Tab-separated table of C-alpha atoms in Angstrom:
chain	number	residue	atom	x	y	z
S	92	UNK	CA	9.967	2.776	13.846
S	93	UNK	CA	8.910	4.689	16.921
S	94	UNK	CA	7.164	7.665	15.288
S	95	UNK	CA	5.934	5.976	12.102
S	96	UNK	CA	2.145	6.174	11.793
S	97	UNK	CA	2.042	3.077	9.570
S	98	UNK	CA	4.122	1.084	12.074
S	99	UNK	CA	1.602	2.131	14.731
S	100	UNK	CA	-1.277	0.999	12.507
S	101	UNK	CA	0.485	-2.313	11.825
S	102	UNK	CA	1.034	-2.892	15.554
S	103	UNK	CA	-2.629	-2.111	16.317
S	104	UNK	CA	-1.759	0.997	18.327
S	105	UNK	CA	-3.808	3.074	15.856
S	106	UNK	CA	-7.072	1.564	14.567
S	107	UNK	CA	-7.653	0.978	10.861
S	108	UNK	CA	-10.191	-0.579	8.521
S	109	UNK	CA	-8.421	-3.819	7.679
S	110	UNK	CA	-9.046	-5.565	4.391
S	111	UNK	CA	-6.333	-8.222	4.686
S	112	UNK	CA	-3.541	-9.165	7.066
S	113	UNK	CA	-0.901	-11.847	7.321
S	114	UNK	CA	2.667	-12.079	8.666
S	115	UNK	CA	4.111	-9.918	5.867
S	116	UNK	CA	1.432	-7.437	4.910
S	117	UNK	CA	-1.442	-5.317	6.162
S	118	UNK	CA	-3.985	-3.945	3.687
S	119	UNK	CA	-6.237	-1.138	4.895
S	120	UNK	CA	-8.774	1.299	3.467
S	121	UNK	CA	-7.339	4.761	2.825
S	122	UNK	CA	-8.920	7.343	5.144
S	123	UNK	CA	-9.022	9.924	2.323
S	124	UNK	CA	-9.903	7.787	-0.711
S	125	UNK	CA	-9.092	9.118	-4.164
S	126	UNK	CA	-11.146	6.452	-5.962
S	127	UNK	CA	-14.078	4.136	-5.179
S	128	UNK	CA	-11.461	1.520	-4.289
S	129	UNK	CA	-8.429	3.019	-2.538
S	130	UNK	CA	-6.470	0.644	-0.367
S	131	UNK	CA	-3.016	0.921	1.170
S	132	UNK	CA	-0.775	-2.128	1.127
S	133	UNK	CA	1.654	-1.820	4.044
S	134	UNK	CA	4.593	-4.209	4.368
S	135	UNK	CA	5.079	-5.026	8.027
S	136	UNK	CA	8.822	-4.605	7.618
S	137	UNK	CA	9.690	-0.898	7.817
S	138	UNK	CA	11.354	0.674	4.795
S	139	UNK	CA	11.358	4.398	4.077
S	140	UNK	CA	10.821	3.768	0.342
S	141	UNK	CA	12.174	1.498	-2.389
S	142	UNK	CA	15.655	3.038	-2.114
S	143	UNK	CA	15.765	1.608	1.424
S	144	UNK	CA	15.181	-1.969	0.230
S	145	UNK	CA	17.754	-4.679	-0.467
S	146	UNK	CA	17.948	-7.697	-2.766
S	147	UNK	CA	16.541	-9.951	-0.045
S	148	UNK	CA	13.315	-7.906	-0.188
S	149	UNK	CA	12.590	-8.739	-3.839
S	150	UNK	CA	10.178	-11.554	-2.990
S	151	UNK	CA	8.202	-9.248	-0.699
S	152	UNK	CA	7.566	-6.772	-3.518
S	153	UNK	CA	6.383	-9.573	-5.807
S	154	UNK	CA	4.090	-10.835	-3.063
S	155	UNK	CA	2.604	-7.352	-2.564
S	156	UNK	CA	1.832	-6.983	-6.282
S	157	UNK	CA	0.290	-10.460	-6.458
S	158	UNK	CA	-1.838	-9.727	-3.390
S	159	UNK	CA	-2.963	-6.409	-4.939
S	160	UNK	CA	-4.144	-8.330	-8.004
S	161	UNK	CA	-5.988	-10.882	-5.870
S	162	UNK	CA	-7.764	-8.109	-3.969
S	163	UNK	CA	-8.691	-6.325	-7.216
S	164	UNK	CA	-10.270	-9.582	-8.433
S	165	UNK	CA	-12.080	-10.152	-5.099
S	166	UNK	CA	-13.460	-6.590	-5.119
S	167	UNK	CA	-14.622	-6.867	-8.748
S	168	UNK	CA	-12.249	-4.314	-10.288
S	169	UNK	CA	-9.804	-6.507	-12.209
S	170	UNK	CA	-11.646	-6.521	-15.546
S	171	UNK	CA	-12.144	-2.734	-15.660
S	172	UNK	CA	-8.551	-2.137	-14.578
S	173	UNK	CA	-6.771	-0.848	-11.514
S	174	UNK	CA	-3.662	1.118	-10.616
S	175	UNK	CA	-0.897	0.323	-8.152
S	176	UNK	CA	1.116	3.412	-7.173
S	177	UNK	CA	4.125	3.872	-4.916
S	178	UNK	CA	5.819	7.221	-4.235
S	179	UNK	CA	9.496	7.655	-3.326
S	180	UNK	CA	10.202	10.973	-1.617
S	181	UNK	CA	8.338	14.091	-0.593
S	182	UNK	CA	8.881	15.724	-3.993
S	183	UNK	CA	6.544	13.210	-5.651
S	184	UNK	CA	3.934	13.015	-2.925
S	185	UNK	CA	5.232	10.564	-0.326
S	186	UNK	CA	3.842	11.873	2.961
S	187	UNK	CA	4.348	8.836	5.215
S	188	UNK	CA	7.896	7.533	5.149
S	189	UNK	CA	7.062	3.835	5.436
S	190	UNK	CA	6.912	2.227	2.005
S	191	UNK	CA	3.337	1.596	0.951
S	192	UNK	CA	1.449	0.862	-2.220
S	193	UNK	CA	-1.862	2.420	-3.252
S	194	UNK	CA	-4.383	0.143	-4.954
S	195	UNK	CA	-6.848	2.366	-6.818
S	196	UNK	CA	-9.802	1.444	-9.018
S	197	UNK	CA	-13.338	2.336	-9.950
S	198	UNK	CA	-12.823	5.563	-11.903
S	199	UNK	CA	-10.936	6.859	-14.928
S	200	UNK	CA	-7.262	7.695	-14.401
S	201	UNK	CA	-5.167	10.100	-16.433
S	202	UNK	CA	-1.774	9.411	-17.945
S	203	UNK	CA	0.719	10.602	-17.104
S	204	UNK	CA	-0.283	10.690	-13.436
S	205	UNK	CA	0.348	13.870	-11.579
């Protein structure tokens, strides 16, 4: 998308601190981290949020969650626990309208989130 900041990061137009990249996914450090580990998992295919996805995208979501787990293990946070969060709409905190997943770890988290 032309004005999407995450699409610009994915294309390399805007620099980022890359943690992982392949043909489907870019993982970057969040610029305003909310935990010792706070990464953004950005599918390279543009979706506004999960409502914008279709059945053919199911495998992509599974891949993103598996990759989040692998990164949590690599970074040493898997045993203590980690959170994967994804917001759908401005009313719940989505501020960039390109689906993305937050991988957070390294501190205590409350439940329910909010």
